[in-house]
XYZ file of C-alpha atoms in Angstrom:
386
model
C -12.990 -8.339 15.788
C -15.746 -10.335 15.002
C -16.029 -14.538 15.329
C -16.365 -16.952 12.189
C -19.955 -18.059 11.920
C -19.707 -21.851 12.085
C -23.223 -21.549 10.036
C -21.391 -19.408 7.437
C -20.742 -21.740 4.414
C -18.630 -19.574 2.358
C -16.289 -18.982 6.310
C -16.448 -22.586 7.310
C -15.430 -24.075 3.554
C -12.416 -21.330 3.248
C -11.348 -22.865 6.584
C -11.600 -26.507 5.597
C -9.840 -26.356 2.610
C -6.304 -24.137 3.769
C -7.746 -20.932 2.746
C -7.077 -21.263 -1.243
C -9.746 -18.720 -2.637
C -9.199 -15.567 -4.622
C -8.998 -11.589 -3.435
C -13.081 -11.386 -4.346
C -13.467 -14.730 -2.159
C -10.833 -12.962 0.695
C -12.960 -9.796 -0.117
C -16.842 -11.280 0.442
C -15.848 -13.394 3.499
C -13.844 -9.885 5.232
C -17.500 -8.420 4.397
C -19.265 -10.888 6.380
C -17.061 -11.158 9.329
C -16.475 -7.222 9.674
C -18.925 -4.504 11.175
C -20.161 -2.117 8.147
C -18.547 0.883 9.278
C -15.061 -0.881 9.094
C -15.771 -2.949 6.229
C -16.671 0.247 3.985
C -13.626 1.873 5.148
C -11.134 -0.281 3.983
C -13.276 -1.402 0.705
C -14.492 1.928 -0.242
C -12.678 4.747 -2.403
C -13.650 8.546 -2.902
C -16.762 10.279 -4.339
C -18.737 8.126 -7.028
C -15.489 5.697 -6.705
C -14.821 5.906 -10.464
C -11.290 5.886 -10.049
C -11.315 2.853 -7.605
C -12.823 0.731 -10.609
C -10.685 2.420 -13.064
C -7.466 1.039 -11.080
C -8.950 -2.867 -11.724
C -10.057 -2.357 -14.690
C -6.888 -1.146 -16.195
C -5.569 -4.537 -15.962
C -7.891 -5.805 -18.381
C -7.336 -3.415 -21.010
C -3.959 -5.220 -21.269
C -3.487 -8.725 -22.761
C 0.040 -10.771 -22.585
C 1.410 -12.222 -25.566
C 3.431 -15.495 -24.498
C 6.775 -16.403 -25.721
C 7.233 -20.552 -26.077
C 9.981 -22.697 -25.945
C 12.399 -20.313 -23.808
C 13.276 -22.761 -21.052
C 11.593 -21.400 -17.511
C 13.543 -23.986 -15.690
C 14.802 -22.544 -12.029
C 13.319 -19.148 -12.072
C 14.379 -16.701 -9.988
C 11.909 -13.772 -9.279
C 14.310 -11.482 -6.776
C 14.509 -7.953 -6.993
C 17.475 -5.595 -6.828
C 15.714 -1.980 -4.807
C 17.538 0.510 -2.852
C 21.007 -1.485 -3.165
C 19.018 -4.429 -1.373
C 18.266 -8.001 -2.708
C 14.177 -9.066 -2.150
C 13.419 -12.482 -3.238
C 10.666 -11.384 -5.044
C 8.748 -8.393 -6.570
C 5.950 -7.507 -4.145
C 5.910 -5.264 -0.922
C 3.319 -4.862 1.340
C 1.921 -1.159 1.293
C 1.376 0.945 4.336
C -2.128 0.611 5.339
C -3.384 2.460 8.455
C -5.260 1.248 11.290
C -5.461 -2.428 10.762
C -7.189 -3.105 14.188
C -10.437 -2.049 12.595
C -9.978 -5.517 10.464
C -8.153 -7.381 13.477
C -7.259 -7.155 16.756
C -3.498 -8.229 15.800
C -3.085 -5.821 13.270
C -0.072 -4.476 11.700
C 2.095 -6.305 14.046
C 0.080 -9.672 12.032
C 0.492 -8.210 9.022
C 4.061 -7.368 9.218
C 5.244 -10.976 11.019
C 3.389 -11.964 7.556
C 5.612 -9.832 5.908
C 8.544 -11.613 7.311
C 8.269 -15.486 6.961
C 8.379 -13.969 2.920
C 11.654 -11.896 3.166
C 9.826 -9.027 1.956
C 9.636 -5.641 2.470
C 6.661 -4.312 5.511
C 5.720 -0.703 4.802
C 4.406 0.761 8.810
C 2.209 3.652 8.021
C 1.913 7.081 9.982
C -1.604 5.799 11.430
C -1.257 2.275 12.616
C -2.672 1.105 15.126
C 0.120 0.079 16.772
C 3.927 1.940 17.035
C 6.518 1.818 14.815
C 8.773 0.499 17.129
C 6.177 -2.219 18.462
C 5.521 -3.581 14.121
C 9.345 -2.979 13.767
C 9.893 -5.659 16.780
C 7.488 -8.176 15.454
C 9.129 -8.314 12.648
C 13.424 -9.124 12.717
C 13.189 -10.730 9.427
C 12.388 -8.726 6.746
C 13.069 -4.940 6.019
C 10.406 -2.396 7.616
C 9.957 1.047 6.380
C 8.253 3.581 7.574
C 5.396 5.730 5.507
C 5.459 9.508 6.658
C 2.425 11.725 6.693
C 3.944 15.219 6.335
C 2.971 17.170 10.180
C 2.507 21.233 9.557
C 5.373 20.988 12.522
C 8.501 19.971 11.259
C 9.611 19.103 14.734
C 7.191 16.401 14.524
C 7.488 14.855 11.076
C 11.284 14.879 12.163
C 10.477 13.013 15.307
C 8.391 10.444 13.412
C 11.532 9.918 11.040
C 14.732 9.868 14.129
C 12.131 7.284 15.756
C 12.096 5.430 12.473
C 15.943 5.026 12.050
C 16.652 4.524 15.946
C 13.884 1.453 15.356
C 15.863 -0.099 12.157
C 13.815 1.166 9.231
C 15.586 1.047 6.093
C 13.485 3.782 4.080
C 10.790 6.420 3.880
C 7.679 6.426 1.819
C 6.288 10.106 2.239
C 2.702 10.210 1.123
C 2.253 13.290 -0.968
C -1.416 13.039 -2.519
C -2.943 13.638 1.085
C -2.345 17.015 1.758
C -6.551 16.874 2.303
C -8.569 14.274 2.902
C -10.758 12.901 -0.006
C -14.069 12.987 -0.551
C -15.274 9.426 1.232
C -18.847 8.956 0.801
C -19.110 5.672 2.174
C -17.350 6.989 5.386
C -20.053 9.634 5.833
C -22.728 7.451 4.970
C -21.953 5.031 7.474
C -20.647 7.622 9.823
C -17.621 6.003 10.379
C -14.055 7.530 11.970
C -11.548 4.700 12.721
C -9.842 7.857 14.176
C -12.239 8.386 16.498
C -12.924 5.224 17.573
C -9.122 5.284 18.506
C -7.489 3.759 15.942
C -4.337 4.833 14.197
C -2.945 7.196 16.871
C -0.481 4.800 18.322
C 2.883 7.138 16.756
C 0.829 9.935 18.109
C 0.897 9.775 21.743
C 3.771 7.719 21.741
C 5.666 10.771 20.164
C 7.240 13.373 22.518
C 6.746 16.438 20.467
C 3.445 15.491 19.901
C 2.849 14.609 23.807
C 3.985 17.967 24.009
C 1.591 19.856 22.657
C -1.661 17.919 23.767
C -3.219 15.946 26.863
C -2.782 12.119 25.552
C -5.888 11.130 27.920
C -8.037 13.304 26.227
C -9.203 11.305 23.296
C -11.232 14.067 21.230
C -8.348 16.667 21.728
C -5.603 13.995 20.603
C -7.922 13.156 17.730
C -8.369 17.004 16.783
C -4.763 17.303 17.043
C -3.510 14.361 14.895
C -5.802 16.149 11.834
C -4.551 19.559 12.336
C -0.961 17.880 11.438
C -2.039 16.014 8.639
C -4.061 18.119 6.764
C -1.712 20.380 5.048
C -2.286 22.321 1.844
C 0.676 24.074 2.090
C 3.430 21.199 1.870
C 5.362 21.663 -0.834
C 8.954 20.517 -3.119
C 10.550 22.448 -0.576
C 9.434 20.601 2.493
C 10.456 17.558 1.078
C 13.729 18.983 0.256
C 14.255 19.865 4.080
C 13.467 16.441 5.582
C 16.377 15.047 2.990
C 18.888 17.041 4.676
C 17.352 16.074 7.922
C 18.245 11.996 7.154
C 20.436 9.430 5.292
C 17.683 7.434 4.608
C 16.189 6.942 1.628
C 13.209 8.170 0.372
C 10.753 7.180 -1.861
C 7.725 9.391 -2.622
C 4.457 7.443 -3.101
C 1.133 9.403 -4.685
C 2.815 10.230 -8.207
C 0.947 10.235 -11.382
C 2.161 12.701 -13.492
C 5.028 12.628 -15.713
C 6.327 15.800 -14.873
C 6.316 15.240 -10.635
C 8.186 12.203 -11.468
C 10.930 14.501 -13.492
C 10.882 16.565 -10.630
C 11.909 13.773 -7.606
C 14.488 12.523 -9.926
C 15.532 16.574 -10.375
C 15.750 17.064 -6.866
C 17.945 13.569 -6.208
C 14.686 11.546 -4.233
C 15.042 7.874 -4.233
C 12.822 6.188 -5.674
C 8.971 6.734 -6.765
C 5.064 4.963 -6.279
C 3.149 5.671 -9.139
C -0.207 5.475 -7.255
C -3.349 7.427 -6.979
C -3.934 6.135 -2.885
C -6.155 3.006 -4.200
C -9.223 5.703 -5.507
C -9.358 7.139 -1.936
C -8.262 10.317 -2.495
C -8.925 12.119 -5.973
C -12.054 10.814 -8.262
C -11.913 10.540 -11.184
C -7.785 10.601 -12.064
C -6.402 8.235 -14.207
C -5.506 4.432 -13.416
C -2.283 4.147 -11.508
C -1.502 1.704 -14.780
C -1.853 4.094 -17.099
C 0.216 6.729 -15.752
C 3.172 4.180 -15.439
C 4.722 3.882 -18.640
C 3.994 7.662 -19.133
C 6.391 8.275 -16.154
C 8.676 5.253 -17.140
C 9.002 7.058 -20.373
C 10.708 10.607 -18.293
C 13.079 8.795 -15.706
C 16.254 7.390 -16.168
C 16.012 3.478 -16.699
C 17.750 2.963 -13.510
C 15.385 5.137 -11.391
C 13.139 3.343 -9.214
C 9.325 3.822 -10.184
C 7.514 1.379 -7.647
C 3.606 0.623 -8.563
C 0.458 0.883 -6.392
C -3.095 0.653 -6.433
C -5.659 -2.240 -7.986
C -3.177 -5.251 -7.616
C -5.656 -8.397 -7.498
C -3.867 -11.032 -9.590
C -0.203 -12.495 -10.361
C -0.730 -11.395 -13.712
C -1.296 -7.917 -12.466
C 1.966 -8.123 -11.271
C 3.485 -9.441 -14.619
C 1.397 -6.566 -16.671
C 2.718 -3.553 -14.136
C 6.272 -4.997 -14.281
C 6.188 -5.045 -18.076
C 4.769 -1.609 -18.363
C 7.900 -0.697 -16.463
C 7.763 -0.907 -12.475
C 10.113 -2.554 -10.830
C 7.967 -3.806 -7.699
C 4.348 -3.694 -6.753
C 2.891 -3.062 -3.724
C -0.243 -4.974 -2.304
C -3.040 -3.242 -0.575
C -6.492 -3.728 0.512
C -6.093 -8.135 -0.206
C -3.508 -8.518 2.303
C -5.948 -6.384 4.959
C -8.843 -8.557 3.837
C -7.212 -11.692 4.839
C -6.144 -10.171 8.023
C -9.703 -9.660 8.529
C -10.363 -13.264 7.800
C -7.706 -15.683 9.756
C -5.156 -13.034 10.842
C -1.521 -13.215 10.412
C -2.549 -17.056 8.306
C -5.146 -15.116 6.132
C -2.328 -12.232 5.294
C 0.484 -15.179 4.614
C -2.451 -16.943 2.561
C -3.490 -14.385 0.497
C 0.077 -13.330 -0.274
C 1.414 -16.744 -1.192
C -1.811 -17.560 -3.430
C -0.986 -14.501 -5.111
C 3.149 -15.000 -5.336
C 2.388 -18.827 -6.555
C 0.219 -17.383 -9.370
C 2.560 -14.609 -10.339
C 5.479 -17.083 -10.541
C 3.137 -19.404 -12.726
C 1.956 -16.540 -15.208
C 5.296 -15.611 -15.600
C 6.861 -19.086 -16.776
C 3.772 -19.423 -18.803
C 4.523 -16.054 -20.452
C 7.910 -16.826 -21.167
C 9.832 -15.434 -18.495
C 12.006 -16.608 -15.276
C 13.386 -13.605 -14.101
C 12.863 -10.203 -13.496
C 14.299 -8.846 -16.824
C 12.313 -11.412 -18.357
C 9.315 -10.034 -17.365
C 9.831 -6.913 -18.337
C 10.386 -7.545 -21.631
C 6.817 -9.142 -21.701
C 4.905 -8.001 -24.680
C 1.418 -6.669 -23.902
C -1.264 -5.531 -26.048
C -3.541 -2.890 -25.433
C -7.478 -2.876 -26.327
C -10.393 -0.349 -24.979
C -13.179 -1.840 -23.293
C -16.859 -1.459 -24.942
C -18.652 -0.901 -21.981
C -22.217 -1.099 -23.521
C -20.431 -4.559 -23.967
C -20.156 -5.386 -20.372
């Protein structure tokens, strides 16, 4: 991890004044501190990064119309998700290998996670092991995000380890059966995965200690992709790890109406409408505007979770009243980390829960089915406009 330049203005000011500054603020100051190589990966999304500016931009195509005079007095923002209470609508999403922003990590990010009550989301490749983010944080519910193995032995491992360590739920990633197409990545010849980072479940994992020499570095690396890369997986792989648990499992990469039909067909918990930030396909559609298409085609009970280009409290009001009933936060949480650690992550996420309460009451709403009865309207952009 890199120091805070005293000389640095923009670094020294943020300090000074408790930290108060937007994402793009969180965002410029996490590109100064970090090296380029680890800066771009976390920033960057896939190919000409069209859909990465499509998932921002969506928000702006949407404009709230306010309801007056409807008495905001004590809201109350909690959340009712997988028969558990959350005081509030926001979850932190899994995001791999953290120690390429800090050297404290997920285990910083998910103690953040915990002085909020709200749900930490361990991915597959942290940096550090399940069971070491599940200790360092007692006080909010962790779950665990699977990246499908081609051996089954070994996804089940990764989910038995997940339930002996107290996670209440599994996100399965389904959008990564490749890799995407990461420009940046190859331009700045950058692998966090070779640089050891995110391998932590690996080696710790005895099927997977099992089939490789955890000392070597390059074969443990080679080994980790030949599980994760898997065209093949499939409905019906999914449908074996259900009988395999009791926990619940949500499946996070959906966008089209139709693979949403089908996880509520095959009796799947819950949903993420998400297209993996813009780091996996180019050129798909906003995660925003596939969520009231898939709203539309699940029961109203169903939970359809939403992912990719929050930025703003009023994000969060627009994707609730387009019909998600929690957001997840991304790439702002990891910039803070970058910033001031475990204080930058709390920081970031309590700017961001302050303004989403505020743009709420202001809207007309103070509670959840409040603000989903928010009326939006919907304009295109001129882009020879700006």
């Amino acid at each position: 991890m890199a120091v805070i330049s005293k000389e640095d203005p923009l670094l020294a000011k943020m300090k000074e004044t408790g930290l108060n500054f937007s994402v793009e603020e969180w965002e410029r100051a996490a590109e100064r501190i970090l090296e380029q190589g680890s800066f771009g990966y976390i920033q960057s999304g896939s190919s000409g990064e069209e859909t990465l500016q499509k998932n921002t931009r969506a928000f702006e195509q949407y404009s709230i119309l306010p309801r007056v005079l409807t008495n905001v007095a004590n809201p109350d923002f909690s959340i009712e998700l997988l028969n558990q209470t959350f005081p509030s609508p926001l979850l932190f999403a899994p995001v791999g290998m953290q120690r390429i922003a800090h050297q404290d990590g997920e285990l910083a990010a998910a103690r953040a996670a915990g002085s909020f009550g709200i749900p930490y989301i361990a991915s597959t490749v942290s940096s550090y092991t399940m069971e070491e983010i599940a200790e360092a944080n007692p006080f909010s519910p962790n779950w665990f995000q699977l990246y499908w193995s081609n051996d089954r032995d070994l996804s089940l491992s990764m989910v038995k380890r997940a339930e002996n360590a107290g996670y209440q739920a599994l996100v399965v990633t389904v959008d990564t059966v490749m890799l995407g197409w990461r420009e940046k990545d190859l331009h700045n010849s950058y692998s966090p995965l070779r640089l050891g980072f995110g391998k932590a479940n690996y080696i710790s994992d005895p099927v997977f200690q099992a089939k490789v020499n955890i000392e070597d570095s390059d074969e443990v690396v080679d080994e980790i992709l030949n599980q994760i890369l898997h065209p093949s997986f499939n409905w019906d792989d999914l449908q074996w790890l259900k009988t395999q648990t009791s926990l619940p499992i949500v499946l996070k990469g959906i966008l089209h109406p139709d693979d949403a039909v089908e996880a509520v067909k095959r009796g799947f918990e819950g949903i993420i409408v998400s297209n993996h930030g813009g780091r996996q396909l180019d050129g798909v559609a906003s995660s925003l505007d596939a969520l009231p298409l898939i709203r539309n085609v699940v029961p109203e009970t169903f939970p359809v979770l939403f992912d990719s280009g929050v930025r703003r409290g009023t994000d969060m009001v627009k994707a609730l009243a387009l019909g998600a009933d929690a957001v997840l936060l991304g790439r702002p949480y990891v910039y803070g980390l970058a910033v001031a650690g475990e204080h930058g992550v709390q920081k970031v996420v309590s700017n961001l829960l302050d303004e989403f309460k505020v743009s709420a009451g202001l809207a007309g709403a103070k509670n959840i089915t409040e603000v989903k009865k928010t009326t939006l309207m919907r304009y295109i952009m001129d882009d020879a406009k700006g």
